[in-house]
Coordinates of C-alpha atoms and ligand atoms in Angstrom, one line a residue:
X1 CA 2.2 -36.5 31.1
X2 CA 0.0 -34.9 28.4
X3 CA -3.7 -34.3 29.4
X4 CA -6.4 -36.2 28.1
X5 CA -7.7 -35.2 24.8
X6 CA -11.2 -33.8 24.8
X7 CA -13.2 -36.6 23.3
X8 CA -15.2 -34.3 20.7
X9 CA -12.6 -32.2 19.4
X10 CA -12.5 -32.3 15.6
X11 CA -9.4 -31.7 13.5
X12 CA -8.9 -30.0 10.3
X13 CA -5.4 -29.8 8.9
X14 CA -4.7 -27.6 6.0
X15 CA -1.9 -28.4 3.9
X16 CA -0.2 -26.5 0.7
X17 CA 1.3 -28.0 -2.5
X18 CA 2.8 -26.7 -5.9
X19 CA 3.9 -23.2 -4.8
X20 CA 4.4 -21.1 -1.5
X21 CA 2.6 -17.8 -1.3
X22 CA -0.9 -19.4 -2.5
X23 CA -2.4 -17.7 0.6
X24 CA -2.6 -20.8 2.9
X25 CA -2.9 -18.6 6.0
X26 CA -5.8 -16.8 4.6
X27 CA -7.4 -20.1 3.5
X28 CA -7.0 -21.4 6.9
X29 CA -8.3 -18.2 8.6
X30 CA -11.3 -18.1 6.3
X31 CA -12.2 -21.7 7.0
X32 CA -12.0 -20.8 10.8
X33 CA -14.2 -17.6 10.1
X34 CA -17.1 -20.1 8.7
X35 CA -16.9 -22.1 11.7
X36 CA -16.7 -19.2 14.4
X37 CA -20.3 -18.8 14.9
X38 CA -20.7 -21.0 18.0
X39 CA -17.7 -23.1 18.0
X40 CA -14.4 -22.9 19.7
X41 CA -12.0 -23.0 16.7
X42 CA -8.4 -22.9 17.7
X43 CA -5.8 -22.3 15.2
X44 CA -2.6 -23.9 15.3
X45 CA 0.4 -23.0 12.8
X46 CA 3.5 -25.5 12.1
X47 CA 6.6 -23.9 10.8
X48 CA 9.6 -26.0 9.9
X49 CA 12.4 -23.6 10.7
X50 CA 14.7 -23.9 13.5
X51 CA 14.1 -20.6 15.3
X52 CA 12.3 -20.7 18.3
X53 CA 10.0 -17.9 16.9
X54 CA 10.2 -15.2 14.3
X55 CA 10.8 -12.5 16.9
X56 CA 14.6 -12.4 16.1
X57 CA 14.3 -12.6 12.1
X58 CA 14.6 -9.6 10.0
X59 CA 11.3 -8.4 8.8
X60 CA 12.5 -8.2 5.1
X61 CA 13.1 -12.1 5.3
X62 CA 10.1 -13.0 7.1
X63 CA 7.5 -10.5 7.0
X64 CA 5.9 -8.9 10.0
X65 CA 6.3 -10.3 13.6
X66 CA 2.9 -10.7 15.1
X67 CA 2.8 -10.1 18.9
X68 CA 0.1 -12.0 20.9
X69 CA -1.5 -10.6 24.1
X70 CA 0.5 -13.1 26.2
X71 CA 3.7 -11.8 25.1
X72 CA 4.3 -14.4 22.1
X73 CA 6.1 -13.4 19.0
X74 CA 4.8 -15.4 16.2
X75 CA 4.1 -15.9 12.4
X76 CA 2.0 -13.2 10.7
X77 CA -0.5 -15.7 9.7
X78 CA -1.7 -15.3 13.5
X79 CA -2.6 -11.9 12.5
X80 CA -5.0 -13.4 9.8
X81 CA -6.3 -16.0 12.3
X82 CA -7.3 -13.2 14.9
X83 CA -8.5 -10.9 12.5
X84 CA -10.7 -13.4 10.6
X85 CA -11.6 -15.5 13.6
X86 CA -12.1 -12.5 16.5
X87 CA -9.8 -14.8 18.7
X88 CA -6.9 -13.9 20.9
X89 CA -4.4 -16.4 20.0
X90 CA -1.5 -17.9 22.4
X91 CA 2.1 -18.4 21.9
X92 CA 2.2 -22.1 22.0
X93 CA -0.4 -22.2 19.3
X94 CA 2.7 -21.8 17.2
X95 CA 4.8 -24.9 16.7
X96 CA 8.2 -24.4 15.1
X97 CA 10.7 -27.2 14.8
X98 CA 13.1 -25.2 17.0
X99 CA 10.3 -25.2 19.8
X100 CA 9.9 -29.2 19.3
X101 CA 13.5 -29.9 19.2
X102 CA 14.4 -27.7 22.2
X103 CA 11.5 -29.6 24.1
X104 CA 13.1 -32.9 23.1
X105 CA 16.6 -32.1 23.7
X106 CA 15.7 -30.9 27.3
X107 CA 14.0 -33.9 27.9
X108 CA 16.9 -36.0 27.0
X109 CA 19.2 -33.8 29.2
X110 CA 16.6 -34.1 32.0
X111 CA 16.9 -38.3 31.7
X112 CA 13.2 -38.6 30.6
X113 CA 14.3 -41.1 27.7
X114 CA 17.0 -42.9 29.8
X115 CA 18.0 -45.9 28.4
X116 CA 16.3 -45.0 25.1
X117 CA 17.6 -44.0 21.6
X118 CA 15.7 -40.7 20.9
X119 CA 14.4 -40.8 17.3
X120 CA 12.7 -38.8 14.8
X121 CA 10.0 -41.4 14.5
X122 CA 8.2 -41.8 17.4
X123 CA 9.9 -39.0 19.5
X124 CA 9.6 -36.0 17.2
X125 CA 6.1 -37.1 15.8
X126 CA 4.9 -37.9 19.1
X127 CA 5.9 -34.6 20.6
X128 CA 4.2 -32.8 17.8
X129 CA 1.0 -34.8 18.4
X130 CA 1.2 -34.4 22.1
X131 CA 1.5 -30.7 21.4
X132 CA -1.7 -30.6 19.5
X133 CA -3.6 -32.9 22.1
X134 CA -2.5 -30.4 24.9
X135 CA -3.8 -27.5 23.0
X136 CA -7.1 -29.2 22.4
X137 CA -7.4 -30.0 26.0
X138 CA -6.2 -27.0 27.5
X139 CA -8.4 -24.8 25.5
X140 CA -11.4 -27.2 25.4
X141 CA -11.5 -26.7 21.7
X142 CA -14.5 -27.6 19.4
X143 CA -12.0 -27.7 16.4
X144 CA -8.2 -27.6 16.3
X145 CA -7.4 -26.0 12.8
X146 CA -3.9 -27.1 12.1
X147 CA -2.1 -25.3 9.3
X148 CA 1.2 -26.9 8.1
X149 CA 3.7 -24.4 6.9
X150 CA 5.3 -24.7 3.6
X151 CA 4.5 -26.7 0.8
X152 CA 4.1 -30.5 0.6
X153 CA 7.6 -31.9 -0.4
X154 CA 9.7 -29.4 1.6
X155 CA 12.1 -31.4 3.7
X156 CA 11.7 -29.5 6.9
X157 CA 7.9 -30.0 7.1
X158 CA 8.1 -33.9 6.9
X159 CA 7.7 -34.5 10.6
X160 CA 4.5 -32.3 10.7
X161 CA 3.1 -34.3 7.8
X162 CA 4.0 -37.7 9.5
X163 CA 2.3 -36.5 12.7
X164 CA -0.8 -35.5 11.0
X165 CA -1.0 -38.8 9.0
X166 CA -0.7 -40.6 12.2
X167 CA -3.4 -38.3 13.9
X168 CA -6.0 -39.6 11.9
X169 CA -5.7 -43.1 13.1
X170 CA -5.3 -41.9 16.7
X171 CA -8.4 -39.6 16.7
X172 CA -10.7 -41.5 14.2
X173 CA -11.6 -41.2 10.9
X174 CA -15.0 -39.1 11.7
X175 CA -13.0 -36.6 13.6
X176 CA -10.4 -35.3 11.3
X177 CA -10.1 -34.0 7.5
X178 CA -7.2 -32.9 5.4
X179 CA -8.0 -29.9 3.0
X180 CA -5.2 -29.2 0.7
X181 CA -4.6 -25.9 -1.2
X182 CA -3.0 -26.0 -4.6
X183 CA -2.5 -24.2 -7.8
X184 CA -4.6 -24.3 -10.7
X185 CA -2.9 -22.2 -13.7
X186 CA -4.7 -20.8 -16.5
X187 CA -1.7 -20.5 -18.9
X188 CA -1.4 -17.6 -21.2
X189 CA -2.4 -18.5 -24.8
X190 CA -4.2 -21.9 -23.7
X191 CA -6.8 -20.1 -21.7
X192 CA -7.8 -23.2 -20.1
X193 CA -7.7 -24.1 -16.4
X194 CA -5.0 -26.9 -15.9
X195 CA -5.2 -29.7 -13.1
X196 CA -1.9 -31.2 -13.7
X197 CA 0.1 -29.4 -10.9
X198 CA -2.8 -30.2 -8.7
X199 CA -2.5 -33.9 -9.7
X200 CA 1.1 -33.9 -8.9
X201 CA 0.9 -31.9 -5.6
X202 CA -1.9 -34.6 -4.3
X203 CA 0.3 -37.7 -5.5
X204 CA 3.2 -36.2 -3.6
X205 CA 0.7 -35.9 -0.5
X206 CA -0.4 -39.6 -1.3
X207 CA 3.0 -40.7 -1.1
X208 CA 3.2 -39.6 2.5
X209 CA 0.2 -41.7 3.2
X210 CA -2.5 -38.7 3.1
X211 CA -5.5 -38.4 1.0
X212 CA -7.1 -34.8 1.1
X213 CA -10.9 -34.8 1.5
X214 CA -11.3 -31.2 0.3
X215 CA -9.2 -29.5 -2.3
X216 CA -9.2 -25.9 -2.7
X217 CA -7.9 -24.7 -6.1
X218 CA -6.1 -21.4 -6.0
X219 CA -6.8 -19.9 -9.7
X220 CA -7.0 -16.5 -11.3
X221 CA -10.7 -17.2 -11.6
X222 CA -13.4 -19.5 -10.1
X223 CA -13.0 -23.1 -11.1
X224 CA -15.4 -24.3 -13.8
X225 CA -17.3 -27.7 -13.3
X226 CA -15.3 -29.7 -15.9
X227 CA -11.9 -28.9 -13.9
X228 CA -13.6 -29.8 -10.6
X229 CA -14.8 -33.0 -12.3
X230 CA -11.1 -33.6 -13.5
X231 CA -9.4 -33.1 -10.2
X232 CA -12.2 -35.1 -8.3
X233 CA -11.7 -38.1 -10.6
X234 CA -7.9 -38.0 -10.1
X235 CA -7.9 -37.3 -6.5
X236 CA -10.8 -39.8 -5.4
X237 CA -13.2 -37.3 -4.0
X238 CA -16.4 -35.7 -5.2
X239 CA -16.3 -32.7 -7.4
X240 CA -18.5 -30.9 -4.7
X241 CA -15.5 -31.0 -2.4
X242 CA -13.0 -29.2 -4.9
X243 CA -13.6 -25.6 -3.8
X244 CA -12.5 -22.6 -5.8
X245 CA -10.3 -20.2 -4.4
X246 CA -10.0 -17.3 -6.8
X247 CA -7.7 -14.2 -7.1
X248 CA -9.9 -11.5 -5.0
X249 CA -9.3 -7.8 -4.5
X250 CA -9.9 -8.1 -0.8
X251 CA -8.8 -11.1 1.3
X252 CA -11.9 -10.7 3.4
X253 CA -13.9 -11.9 0.4
X254 CA -12.4 -15.5 0.7
X255 CA -14.8 -16.5 3.3
X256 CA -17.9 -15.5 1.5
X257 CA -16.5 -17.4 -1.5
X258 CA -15.9 -20.4 0.5
X259 CA -19.4 -20.2 1.7
X260 CA -21.0 -20.0 -1.8
X261 CA -18.6 -22.9 -2.8
X262 CA -20.4 -25.2 -0.1
X263 CA -17.6 -25.3 2.4
X264 CA -19.7 -25.1 5.5
X265 CA -22.0 -28.2 4.1
X266 CA -18.9 -30.1 3.5
X267 CA -17.4 -29.7 6.7
X268 CA -20.9 -30.5 8.1
X269 CA -20.9 -34.0 6.2
X270 CA -17.5 -34.8 7.1
X271 CA -17.4 -33.9 10.7
X272 CA -20.7 -33.2 11.8
X273 CA -20.0 -29.6 12.5
X274 CA -21.8 -26.5 11.3
X275 CA -21.4 -23.0 12.6
X276 CA -21.4 -20.2 9.9
X277 CA -21.2 -16.8 11.6
X278 CA -23.6 -14.1 10.5
X279 CA -21.6 -12.7 7.5
X280 CA -24.2 -10.0 6.5
X281 CA -22.3 -7.1 8.0
X282 CA -18.8 -8.4 6.9
X283 CA -20.3 -8.5 3.4
X284 CA -21.3 -4.9 3.6
X285 CA -17.7 -3.9 4.6
X286 CA -16.3 -6.3 1.7
X287 CA -18.5 -4.4 -0.8
X288 CA -17.2 -1.0 0.5
X289 CA -13.6 -2.2 0.1
X290 CA -14.3 -3.5 -3.5
X291 CA -16.3 -0.6 -4.8
X292 CA -13.8 1.9 -3.5
X293 CA -11.1 0.0 -5.1
X294 CA -12.9 0.1 -8.4
X295 CA -14.7 3.5 -8.1
X296 CA -13.6 5.4 -5.0
X297 CA -16.4 7.3 -3.3
X298 CA -13.3 9.5 -2.0
X299 CA -9.7 8.6 -1.7
X300 CA -7.6 9.6 1.3
X301 CA -3.7 9.1 1.2
X302 CA -1.7 8.1 4.0
X303 CA 1.9 8.2 3.9
X304 CA 3.6 5.3 5.7
X305 CA 7.1 6.3 6.5
X306 CA 9.3 3.6 7.4
X307 CA 12.6 1.6 6.9
X308 CA 11.3 -1.7 5.5
X309 CA 8.9 -0.2 2.9
X310 CA 10.4 -2.3 0.2
X311 CA 8.5 -5.1 1.8
X312 CA 5.0 -4.4 2.5
X313 CA 4.6 -7.8 4.5
X314 CA 6.6 -5.9 7.3
X315 CA 3.9 -3.7 8.0
X316 CA 1.0 -6.2 7.1
X317 CA -1.1 -5.4 10.1
X318 CA -0.7 -1.5 9.7
X319 CA -2.0 -2.1 6.1
X320 CA -4.8 -4.2 7.5
X321 CA -5.9 -1.6 9.9
X322 CA -6.1 1.0 7.1
X323 CA -8.0 -1.4 5.0
X324 CA -10.6 -1.9 8.1
X325 CA -11.2 2.0 8.4
X326 CA -11.8 2.5 4.7
X327 CA -14.2 -0.3 4.9
X328 CA -16.2 1.3 7.9
X329 CA -15.9 5.1 6.4
X330 CA -16.7 3.7 2.9
X331 CA -13.6 5.5 1.3
X332 CA -10.4 4.2 -0.4
X333 CA -7.3 4.5 1.7
X334 CA -4.5 4.8 -0.5
X335 CA -1.0 4.1 1.1
X336 CA 2.0 6.2 0.0
X337 CA 5.0 4.1 0.8
X338 CA 8.0 6.6 1.7
X339 CA 11.6 5.3 2.5
X340 CA 12.9 7.5 5.1
X341 CA 16.4 6.5 4.7
X342 CA 16.4 8.5 1.5
X343 CA 15.2 11.7 3.1
X344 CA 17.7 14.2 3.9
X345 CA 16.5 17.6 2.9
X346 CA 13.4 19.6 3.6
X347 CA 12.5 19.7 0.0
X348 CA 13.0 15.8 -0.2
X349 CA 10.7 15.5 2.8
X350 CA 8.0 17.7 1.1
X351 CA 8.3 16.0 -2.2
X352 CA 7.9 12.6 -0.3
X353 CA 4.7 13.7 1.4
X354 CA 3.1 15.5 -1.7
X355 CA -0.4 14.1 -2.0
X356 CA -0.3 12.7 1.5
X357 CA -3.2 13.8 4.0
X358 CA -2.2 12.0 6.8
X359 CA 1.1 10.2 8.0
X360 CA 2.1 7.2 9.7
X361 CA 5.6 6.3 11.2
X362 CA 5.3 2.9 12.3
X363 CA 7.3 0.7 14.6
X364 CA 11.1 0.4 13.9
X365 CA 14.6 -0.4 15.3
X366 CA 18.2 1.0 15.1
X367 CA 19.6 4.3 13.5
X368 CA 19.2 4.0 9.8
X369 CA 16.5 6.2 8.5
X370 CA 15.7 8.0 11.6
X371 CA 16.8 11.2 11.0
X372 CA 14.5 11.4 7.8
X373 CA 11.5 10.1 10.1
X374 CA 12.4 13.0 12.6
X375 CA 12.2 15.6 9.4
X376 CA 8.9 14.0 8.5
X377 CA 7.3 14.2 12.0
X378 CA 8.6 17.9 12.2
X379 CA 6.9 18.8 8.9
X380 CA 3.7 17.4 10.1
X381 CA 3.6 19.0 13.2
X382 CA 4.4 22.2 11.8
X383 CA 1.8 22.0 8.8
X384 CA -1.1 20.6 11.1
X385 CA -1.1 17.3 9.2
X386 CA -2.8 14.3 11.0
X387 CA 0.0 12.1 12.3
X388 CA 0.0 8.7 14.0
X389 CA 3.3 7.6 15.7
X390 CA 3.4 4.0 16.5
X391 CA 6.1 2.6 19.0
X392 CA 9.3 4.1 17.4
X393 CA 7.0 6.6 15.8
X394 CA 6.0 7.9 19.0
X395 CA 9.5 7.9 20.6
X396 CA 10.8 10.1 17.6
X397 CA 7.8 12.3 18.0
X398 CA 9.2 13.3 21.4
X399 CA 12.6 13.4 20.1
X400 CA 11.6 15.8 17.5
X401 CA 9.6 17.7 20.1
X402 CA 12.5 18.0 22.4
X403 CA 14.8 19.2 19.9
X404 CA 12.6 21.7 18.2
X405 CA 10.1 22.8 20.8
X406 CA 11.9 22.2 24.1
X407 CA 15.3 23.3 23.0
X408 CA 17.1 20.1 24.0
X409 CA 19.8 20.3 21.2
X410 CA 20.6 16.9 19.8
X411 CA 18.0 15.0 22.0
X412 CA 17.7 11.6 20.9
X413 CA 16.8 7.9 21.7
X414 CA 19.9 6.0 23.6
X415 CA 19.1 3.2 21.2
X416 CA 21.4 5.0 18.7
X417 CA 24.3 4.9 21.0
X418 CA 25.1 1.4 19.7
X419 CA 25.8 3.4 16.5
X420 CA 28.3 5.4 18.1
X421 CA 26.4 8.5 18.2
X422 CA 26.6 10.8 21.1
X423 CA 23.2 11.5 22.7
X424 CA 23.5 14.4 25.3
X425 CA 19.7 14.6 25.9
X426 CA 18.6 10.7 26.4
X427 CA 14.7 11.8 26.0
X428 CA 14.0 8.3 25.1
X429 CA 16.1 5.6 27.1
X430 CA 16.2 1.9 27.8
X431 CA 13.5 0.4 30.2
X432 CA 14.8 -0.3 33.4
X433 CA 13.9 -3.9 33.1
X434 CA 16.0 -4.2 29.9
X435 CA 19.3 -2.9 31.1
X436 CA 20.8 -6.4 32.0
X437 CA 19.2 -8.2 29.1
X438 CA 21.7 -9.8 26.7
X439 CA 19.6 -12.4 25.0
X440 CA 17.7 -11.4 22.1
X441 CA 14.8 -13.8 21.7
X442 CA 11.5 -12.9 23.4
X443 CA 13.2 -10.5 25.7
X444 CA 11.6 -7.1 24.8
X445 CA 8.7 -5.8 26.7
X446 CA 6.1 -7.8 24.9
X447 CA 2.4 -8.5 24.8
X448 CA -0.7 -6.9 26.5
X449 CA -0.5 -4.3 29.0
X450 CA -3.2 -2.0 30.4
X451 CA -3.0 1.8 29.4
X452 CA -4.7 4.4 32.0
X453 CA -6.2 7.1 29.7
X454 CA -6.4 10.6 31.2
X455 CA -10.0 11.7 31.1
X456 CA -10.7 14.7 29.0
X457 CA -7.8 14.2 26.6
X458 CA -8.2 13.3 22.9
X459 CA -7.1 9.8 23.4
X460 CA -10.0 9.6 26.0
X461 CA -12.6 10.9 23.3
X462 CA -11.0 8.6 20.6
X463 CA -11.3 5.6 22.9
X464 CA -14.9 6.1 23.6
X465 CA -14.4 7.7 27.1
X466 CA -12.5 4.9 28.4
X467 CA -10.0 5.4 31.2
X468 CA -8.7 2.0 30.7
X469 CA -7.8 0.0 27.4
X470 CA -5.4 -3.0 26.7
X471 CA -2.9 -2.9 24.0
X472 CA 0.0 -5.0 22.7
X473 CA 3.5 -3.8 23.1
X474 CA 7.1 -4.8 21.6
X475 CA 9.8 -2.3 22.7
X476 CA 13.1 -1.8 24.8
X477 CA 13.0 1.9 25.0
X478 CA 10.8 4.2 26.5
X479 CA 10.1 7.9 27.2
X480 CA 12.9 8.8 29.9
X481 CA 10.9 9.7 33.0
X482 CA 13.6 12.5 33.7
X483 CA 12.4 14.7 30.6
X484 CA 8.6 14.3 31.1
X485 CA 8.2 17.5 33.2
X486 CA 10.6 19.6 30.7
X487 CA 8.7 18.3 27.7
X488 CA 5.0 18.4 29.2
X489 CA 5.9 22.2 30.1
X490 CA 6.4 22.9 26.4
X491 CA 2.9 21.5 25.7
X492 CA 3.0 18.0 24.8
X493 CA 0.8 15.7 26.8
X494 CA 1.2 12.2 27.8
X495 CA -2.4 11.0 27.9
X496 CA -1.8 7.3 28.4
X497 CA 0.3 5.7 31.0
X498 CA 0.9 2.5 32.5
X499 CA -1.6 2.4 35.4
X500 CA 1.2 1.8 38.2
X501 CA 4.9 2.2 36.4
X502 CA 6.1 5.5 35.1
X503 CA 5.8 4.2 31.6
X504 CA 4.4 6.8 29.1
X505 CA 1.9 5.1 26.7
X506 CA 0.3 7.8 24.6
X507 CA 1.2 11.1 23.5
X508 CA -0.8 14.0 22.0
X509 CA -0.5 17.7 21.1
X510 CA -3.3 19.7 22.0
X511 CA -4.4 22.2 19.5
X512 CA -3.3 20.1 16.6
X513 CA -5.6 18.5 14.2
X514 CA -4.5 14.8 15.0
X515 CA -1.2 14.4 16.5
X516 CA -0.8 11.3 18.5
X517 CA 1.7 8.7 19.4
X518 CA 1.3 5.3 21.1
X519 CA 4.0 3.3 22.7
X520 CA 1.9 0.1 21.8
X521 CA 0.9 -1.4 18.3
X522 CA -2.7 -0.4 17.8
X523 CA -2.7 -2.4 14.4
X524 CA -2.3 -5.7 16.1
X525 CA -5.7 -5.7 17.5
X526 CA -7.4 -4.1 14.7
X527 CA -9.9 -6.1 12.9
X528 CA -12.8 -5.7 10.2
X529 CA -15.4 -5.8 12.7
X530 CA -13.6 -3.2 14.9
X531 CA -11.0 -1.0 13.4
X532 CA -8.6 0.1 15.8
X533 CA -9.9 3.9 17.1
X534 CA -6.7 5.3 16.8
X535 CA -6.4 4.5 13.1
X536 CA -10.0 5.2 12.6
X537 CA -9.6 8.7 14.1
X538 CA -6.6 9.4 11.9
X539 CA -8.1 8.6 8.6
X540 CA -11.1 10.7 9.7
X541 CA -9.1 13.5 10.5
X542 CA -7.2 13.0 7.2
X543 CA -10.7 13.0 5.3
X544 CA -11.4 16.5 7.0
X545 CA -8.6 18.1 5.4
Ligands
LIG601 N1 13.2 0.4 18.7 C1 12.2 1.1 19.7 C2 12.3 0.3 21.1 O1 12.9 -0.7 21.1 C3 10.9 0.8 19.0 C4 10.3 -0.6 19.0 C5 9.1 -0.6 17.9 O2 8.9 0.4 17.2 N2 8.6 -1.7 18.1 O3 11.7 0.7 21.9

């Protein structure tokens, strides 16, 4: 039985048309940002695919997997929501068709529909709507901000569109609006903003029984008054309800643009809600980001050494975390992408790191590219270059140290045994809780856990003299407790541990300018208001070169 819906919850539904990749996630996050002053805004993302979640998908195909505090592995749009809205999101705020169908099929087997034919309508659409109502009630939401994935016309999203069409009738005209993001091209040679794709896309939406209340036109420039007029007249809205979504150099500028375009007033007149946050400081950071792009006060180059470097989306949160640091330090953080699967010799490593002032080895899996990463880590350790190792980047720093300083020949992680590699010194080994796990989805050590920080360590200073911090994890392997003593005797310090279990969560090398590793993913909790301290101090150390 679904819980009763909170009577005052307002619904904002964001759909997209014409093309994918127009930045619907950023648009929804920016709308959320503008409402997050006093209201409790809960973002919900609806994906059409049949995976339960993106946790088992290749990041090349799907982009980064965002990990939530409750252990959910979700679409990277949740990264945007958290960063723009300052919230901690939850796993069940991401609907996928996989989750929806699983719920229905489980109910069918239990006999909940006994005697009935289970049908797409009403059973699938009801399941989707109940899901929304459950979230609204559980979270006591002032606003449910629902983003429908894909573009209107995609077959796999049809049930979401039908559900949100019905939703307006269920919750009442005054409690729900539809915002549609479309594309307004300025064809080369014509030099004129064109409304036809928007008209077509809105027609398609009309065919589904949905009439948008607000249209956001993604365009290379601000929409001019005449195109707003034209779109408005074809789409039955007022020109003021047509909002510009211009190309920007920093996505963090979007809430400021929507604010100038009058979005808060539109939401107020449509739904009676008004709650823009104080964006003054936000504006200063955005200005810093933009100024440093055009005319950098100082550029600091960080090498990002990984396997999926061909797709920047797979490290989206790492890139964002570096942007947050640049905004606060008022510098440009340039990223040098280094594909470690191509690094075999010392000369190649040196050439790859040429011009870099700091190095990050981010999270990763499997054997490919790891020997290159280990060579990079050896180089930065021996040349006193600032280094941040994240998850696999910490594990491989321990492997490097074990091999080259502690004399443990061919030390490695047992993760490479799957590849048939002999591991005489398993300095990184599978977590005890992972030994008998055979299912792949959602089975890693996931989500937020406490980290106890050693007093007086570098990590302690970096975390502002805190002895306890909470961070997000996604791993199957850990520093092998049997080797900790031998490695620490040679100088490496494990300065962050699980408060009760023997899991090493931060490592550092005293005497080195900045050589830190963390078993967690600090990029997942970095945002423009509060950059992650581990990234911030890496960039600071790199600036001090
Ligand atoms: N492959 C390593 C593990 O499973 C590291 C994971 C990661 O970097 N996210 O422990």
